[in-house]
Short mmCIF file of C-alpha atoms in Angstrom, two decimals:
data_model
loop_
_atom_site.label_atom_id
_atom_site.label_comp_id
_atom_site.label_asym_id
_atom_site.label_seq_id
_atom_site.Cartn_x
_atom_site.Cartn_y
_atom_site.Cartn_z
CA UNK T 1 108.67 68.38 105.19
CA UNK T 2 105.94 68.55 107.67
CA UNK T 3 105.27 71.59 109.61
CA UNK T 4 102.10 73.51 111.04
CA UNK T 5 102.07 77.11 111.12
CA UNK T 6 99.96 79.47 113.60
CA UNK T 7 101.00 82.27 112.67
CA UNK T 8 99.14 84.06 115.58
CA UNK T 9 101.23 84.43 118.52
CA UNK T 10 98.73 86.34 120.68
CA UNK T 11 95.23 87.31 120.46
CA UNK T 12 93.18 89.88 122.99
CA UNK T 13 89.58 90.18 122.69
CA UNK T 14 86.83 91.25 124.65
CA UNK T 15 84.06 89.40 126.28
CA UNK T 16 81.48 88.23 123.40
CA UNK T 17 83.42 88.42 120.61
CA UNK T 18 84.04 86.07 117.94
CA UNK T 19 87.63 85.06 117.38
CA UNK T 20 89.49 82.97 115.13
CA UNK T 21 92.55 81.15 115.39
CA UNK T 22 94.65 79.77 112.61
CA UNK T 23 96.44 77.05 111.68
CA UNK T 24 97.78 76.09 108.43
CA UNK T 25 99.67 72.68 107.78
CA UNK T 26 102.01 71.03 105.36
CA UNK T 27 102.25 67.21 104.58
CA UNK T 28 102.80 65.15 101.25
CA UNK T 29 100.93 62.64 102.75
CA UNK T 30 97.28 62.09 101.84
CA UNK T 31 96.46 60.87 104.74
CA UNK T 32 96.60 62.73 107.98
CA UNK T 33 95.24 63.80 111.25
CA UNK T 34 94.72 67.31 112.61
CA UNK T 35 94.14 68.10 116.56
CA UNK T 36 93.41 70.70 118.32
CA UNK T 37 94.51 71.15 121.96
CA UNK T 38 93.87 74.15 125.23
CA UNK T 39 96.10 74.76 127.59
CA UNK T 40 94.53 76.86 130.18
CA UNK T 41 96.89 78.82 132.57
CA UNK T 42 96.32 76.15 135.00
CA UNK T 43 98.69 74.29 132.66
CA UNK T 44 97.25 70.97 131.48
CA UNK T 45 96.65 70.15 127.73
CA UNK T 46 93.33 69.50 126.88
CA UNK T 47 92.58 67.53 124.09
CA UNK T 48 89.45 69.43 121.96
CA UNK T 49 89.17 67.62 118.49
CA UNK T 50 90.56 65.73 115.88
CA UNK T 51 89.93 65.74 111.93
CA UNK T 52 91.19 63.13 109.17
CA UNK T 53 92.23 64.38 106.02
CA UNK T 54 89.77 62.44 104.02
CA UNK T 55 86.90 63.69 106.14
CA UNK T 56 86.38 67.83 104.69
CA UNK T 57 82.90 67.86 107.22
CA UNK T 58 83.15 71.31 109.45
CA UNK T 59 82.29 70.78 113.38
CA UNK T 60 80.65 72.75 115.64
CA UNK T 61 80.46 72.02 119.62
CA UNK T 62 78.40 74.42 121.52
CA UNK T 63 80.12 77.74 120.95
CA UNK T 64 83.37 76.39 119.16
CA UNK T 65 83.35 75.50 115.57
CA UNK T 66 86.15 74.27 113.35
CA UNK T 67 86.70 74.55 109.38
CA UNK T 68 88.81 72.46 107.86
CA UNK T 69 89.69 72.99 104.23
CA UNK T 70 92.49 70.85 102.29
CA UNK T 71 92.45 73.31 99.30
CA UNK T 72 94.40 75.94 101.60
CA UNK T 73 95.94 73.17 103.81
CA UNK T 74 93.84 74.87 106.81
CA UNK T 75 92.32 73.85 110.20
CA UNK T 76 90.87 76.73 111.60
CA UNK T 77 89.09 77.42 115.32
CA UNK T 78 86.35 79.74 115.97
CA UNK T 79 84.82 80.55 119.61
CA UNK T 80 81.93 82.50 119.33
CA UNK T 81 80.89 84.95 121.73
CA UNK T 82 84.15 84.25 123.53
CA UNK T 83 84.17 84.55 127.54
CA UNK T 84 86.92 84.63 130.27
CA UNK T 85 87.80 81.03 130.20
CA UNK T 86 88.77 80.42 127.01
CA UNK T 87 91.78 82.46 128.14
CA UNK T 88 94.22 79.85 126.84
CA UNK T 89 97.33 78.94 124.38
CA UNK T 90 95.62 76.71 122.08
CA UNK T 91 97.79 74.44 120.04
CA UNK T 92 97.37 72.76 116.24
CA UNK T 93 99.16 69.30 115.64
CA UNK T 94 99.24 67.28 112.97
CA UNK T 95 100.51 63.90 112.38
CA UNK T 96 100.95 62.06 109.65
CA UNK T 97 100.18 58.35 108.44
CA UNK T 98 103.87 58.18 107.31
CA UNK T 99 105.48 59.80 110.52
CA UNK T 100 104.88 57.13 113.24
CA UNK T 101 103.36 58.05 116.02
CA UNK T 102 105.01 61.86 116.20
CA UNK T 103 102.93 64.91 116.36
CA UNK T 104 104.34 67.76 114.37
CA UNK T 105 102.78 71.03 116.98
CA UNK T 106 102.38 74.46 116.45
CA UNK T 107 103.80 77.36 118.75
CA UNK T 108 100.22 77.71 119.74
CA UNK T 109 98.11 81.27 120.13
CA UNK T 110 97.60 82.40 123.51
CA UNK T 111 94.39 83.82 123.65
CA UNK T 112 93.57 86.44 126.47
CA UNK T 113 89.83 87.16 126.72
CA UNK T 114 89.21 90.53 128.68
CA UNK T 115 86.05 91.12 130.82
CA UNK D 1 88.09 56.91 133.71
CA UNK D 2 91.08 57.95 135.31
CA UNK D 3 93.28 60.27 133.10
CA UNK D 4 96.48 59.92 132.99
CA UNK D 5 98.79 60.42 136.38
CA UNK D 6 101.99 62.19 136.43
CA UNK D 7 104.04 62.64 139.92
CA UNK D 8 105.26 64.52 141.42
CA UNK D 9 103.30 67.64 140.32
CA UNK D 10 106.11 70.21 141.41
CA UNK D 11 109.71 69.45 142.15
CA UNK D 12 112.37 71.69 143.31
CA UNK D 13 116.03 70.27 143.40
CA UNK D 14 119.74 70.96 143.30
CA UNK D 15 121.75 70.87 140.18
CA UNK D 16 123.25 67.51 140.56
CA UNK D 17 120.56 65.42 142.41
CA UNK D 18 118.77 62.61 140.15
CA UNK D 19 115.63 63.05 139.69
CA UNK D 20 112.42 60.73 138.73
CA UNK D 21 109.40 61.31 136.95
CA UNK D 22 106.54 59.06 136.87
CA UNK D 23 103.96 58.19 134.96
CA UNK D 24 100.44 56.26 134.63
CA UNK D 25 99.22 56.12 131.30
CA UNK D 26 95.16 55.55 130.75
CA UNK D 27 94.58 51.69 131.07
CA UNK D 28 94.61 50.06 127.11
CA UNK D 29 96.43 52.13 126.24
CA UNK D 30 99.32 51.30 123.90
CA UNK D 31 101.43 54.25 123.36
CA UNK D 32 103.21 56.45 126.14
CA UNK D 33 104.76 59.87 125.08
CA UNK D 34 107.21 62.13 127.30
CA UNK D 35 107.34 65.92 126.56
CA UNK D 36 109.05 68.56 127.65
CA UNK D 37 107.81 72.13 127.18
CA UNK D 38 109.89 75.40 128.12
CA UNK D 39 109.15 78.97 126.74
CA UNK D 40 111.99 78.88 124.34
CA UNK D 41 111.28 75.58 122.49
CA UNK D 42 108.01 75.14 123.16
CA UNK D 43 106.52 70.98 123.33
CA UNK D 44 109.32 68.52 122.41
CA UNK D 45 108.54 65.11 121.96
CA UNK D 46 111.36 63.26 124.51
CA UNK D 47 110.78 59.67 123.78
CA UNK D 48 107.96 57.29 122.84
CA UNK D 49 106.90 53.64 124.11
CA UNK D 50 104.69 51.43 122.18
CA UNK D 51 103.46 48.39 124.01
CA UNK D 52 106.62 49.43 126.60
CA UNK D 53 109.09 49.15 123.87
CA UNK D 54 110.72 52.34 123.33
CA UNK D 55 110.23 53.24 119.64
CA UNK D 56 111.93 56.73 118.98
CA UNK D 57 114.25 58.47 121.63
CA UNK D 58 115.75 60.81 119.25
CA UNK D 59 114.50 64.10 121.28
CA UNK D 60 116.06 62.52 124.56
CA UNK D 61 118.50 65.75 124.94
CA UNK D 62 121.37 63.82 126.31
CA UNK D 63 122.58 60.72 127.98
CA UNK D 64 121.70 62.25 131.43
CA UNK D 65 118.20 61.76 130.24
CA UNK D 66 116.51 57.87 130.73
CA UNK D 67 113.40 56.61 130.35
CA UNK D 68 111.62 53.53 131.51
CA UNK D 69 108.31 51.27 130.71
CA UNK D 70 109.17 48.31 133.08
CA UNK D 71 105.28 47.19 132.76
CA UNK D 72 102.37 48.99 130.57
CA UNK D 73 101.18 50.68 133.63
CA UNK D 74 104.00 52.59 134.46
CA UNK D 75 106.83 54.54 133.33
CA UNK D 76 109.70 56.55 134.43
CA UNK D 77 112.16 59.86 133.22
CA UNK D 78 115.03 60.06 134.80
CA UNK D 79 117.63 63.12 135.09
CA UNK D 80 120.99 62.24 136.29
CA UNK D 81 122.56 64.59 137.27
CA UNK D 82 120.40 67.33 136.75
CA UNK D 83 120.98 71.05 135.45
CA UNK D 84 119.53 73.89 136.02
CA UNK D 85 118.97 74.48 132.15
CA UNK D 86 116.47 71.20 132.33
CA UNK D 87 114.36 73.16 134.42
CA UNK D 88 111.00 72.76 132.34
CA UNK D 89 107.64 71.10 132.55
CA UNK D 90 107.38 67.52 131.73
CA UNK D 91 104.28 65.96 130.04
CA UNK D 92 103.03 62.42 129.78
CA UNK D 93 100.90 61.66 127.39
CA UNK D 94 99.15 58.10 126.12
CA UNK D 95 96.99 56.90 123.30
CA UNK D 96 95.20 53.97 121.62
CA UNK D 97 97.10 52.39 118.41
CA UNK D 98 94.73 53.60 115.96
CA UNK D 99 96.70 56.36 114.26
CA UNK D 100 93.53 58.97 114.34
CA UNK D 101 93.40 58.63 118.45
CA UNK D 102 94.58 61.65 120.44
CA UNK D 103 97.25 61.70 122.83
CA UNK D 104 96.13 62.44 125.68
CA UNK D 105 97.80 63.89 128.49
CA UNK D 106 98.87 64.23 132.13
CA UNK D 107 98.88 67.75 134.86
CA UNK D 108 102.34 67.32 133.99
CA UNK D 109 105.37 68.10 136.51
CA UNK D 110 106.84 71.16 137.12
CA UNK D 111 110.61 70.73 137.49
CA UNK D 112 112.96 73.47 139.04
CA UNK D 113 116.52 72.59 139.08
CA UNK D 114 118.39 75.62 141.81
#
């Protein structure tokens, strides 16, 4: 079975804080694809990164940063020194070489970032 | 580049009037997704297209639901007749073959069926 798991439904922080989001997957397949996407209350998805599974290389973009690590089946987002518009739900996906083109999502976090 | 283009952005109807959704999916594109996302389920993958061919339908909630890729430009999701329970938004979304490309997606349409 595939699944991903963010187990975070909500998150509140305050300006200039760090905050991490989780997302933990499960495939039998060796090779896969992990996403991350924002959906800002203005409603669009936003497509921030992707990661293969043969590719264990953390990223960071400006204040975001991602760590991806296969031995705990984990994909996980950091925004440093957070600010007002990262106010989002932020969603985890993962699909699968052996699942088409389907993207198994998360329930996303919504994250609510206070002045 | 152009993203891709859903209309209409906001539609209001009465339960029993068809209704159309439209989408243009980013040019070279060879895969076109419709979602539907409501607070209790969340994003549900409709239907998909690849090369306008329709490849999986299996989240297409019922035969009022249709969908269309006359030409790999365009495509359409239909609701006839509608019900006030498909009151949701609907997402387009397209992507290159490779299997590590994104989907990405349209504004969406926000459907309210009175």
């Amino acid at each position: 079975a595939q699944k991903v798991t963010q187990a975070q439904t909500e998150i509140s922080v305050v300006e200039k804080e760090d905050v991490t989001l989780d997302c933990v997957y499960e495939t039998r397949d060796t090779t896969y694809y992990l996403f991350w996407y924002k959906q800002p209350p203005s409603g669009e998805l936003v497509f921030l990164i992707r990661r293969n599974s043969f590719d264990e290389q953390n990223e960071i973009s400006g204040r975001y940063s991602w760590n991806f690590q296969k031995s705990t089946s984990s994909f996980n987002f950091t925004i440093t020194a957070s600010q007002v518009v990262d106010s989002a739900v932020y969603f985890c996906a993962l699909r699968s070489a052996g699942n088409n083109r389907k993207l198994i999502w998360g329930l996303g976090t919504s994250l609510a970032v206070n002045p | 580049d152009a993203g891709v283009i859903q209309s209409p952005r906001h539609e209001v109807t009465e339960m029993g009037q068809e209704v159309t959704l439209r989408c243009k999916p980013i040019s070279g594109h060879d895969y076109l997704f419709w979602y539907r996302q409501t607070m209790m389920r969340g994003l549900e993958l409709l239907i998909y297209f690849n090369n306008n061919v329709p490849i999986d339908d299996s989240g297409m909630p019922e035969d009022r639901f249709s969908a269309k890729m006359p030409n790999a430009s365009f495509s359409t999701l239909k609701i006839q007749p509608s019900e006030p329970r498909d009151s949701a938004v609907y997402f387009c979304a397209s992507s290159l073959r490779q299997l590590n490309q994104p989907q990405h997606f349209g504004d969406g349409t926000r459907l309210s069926i009175l």
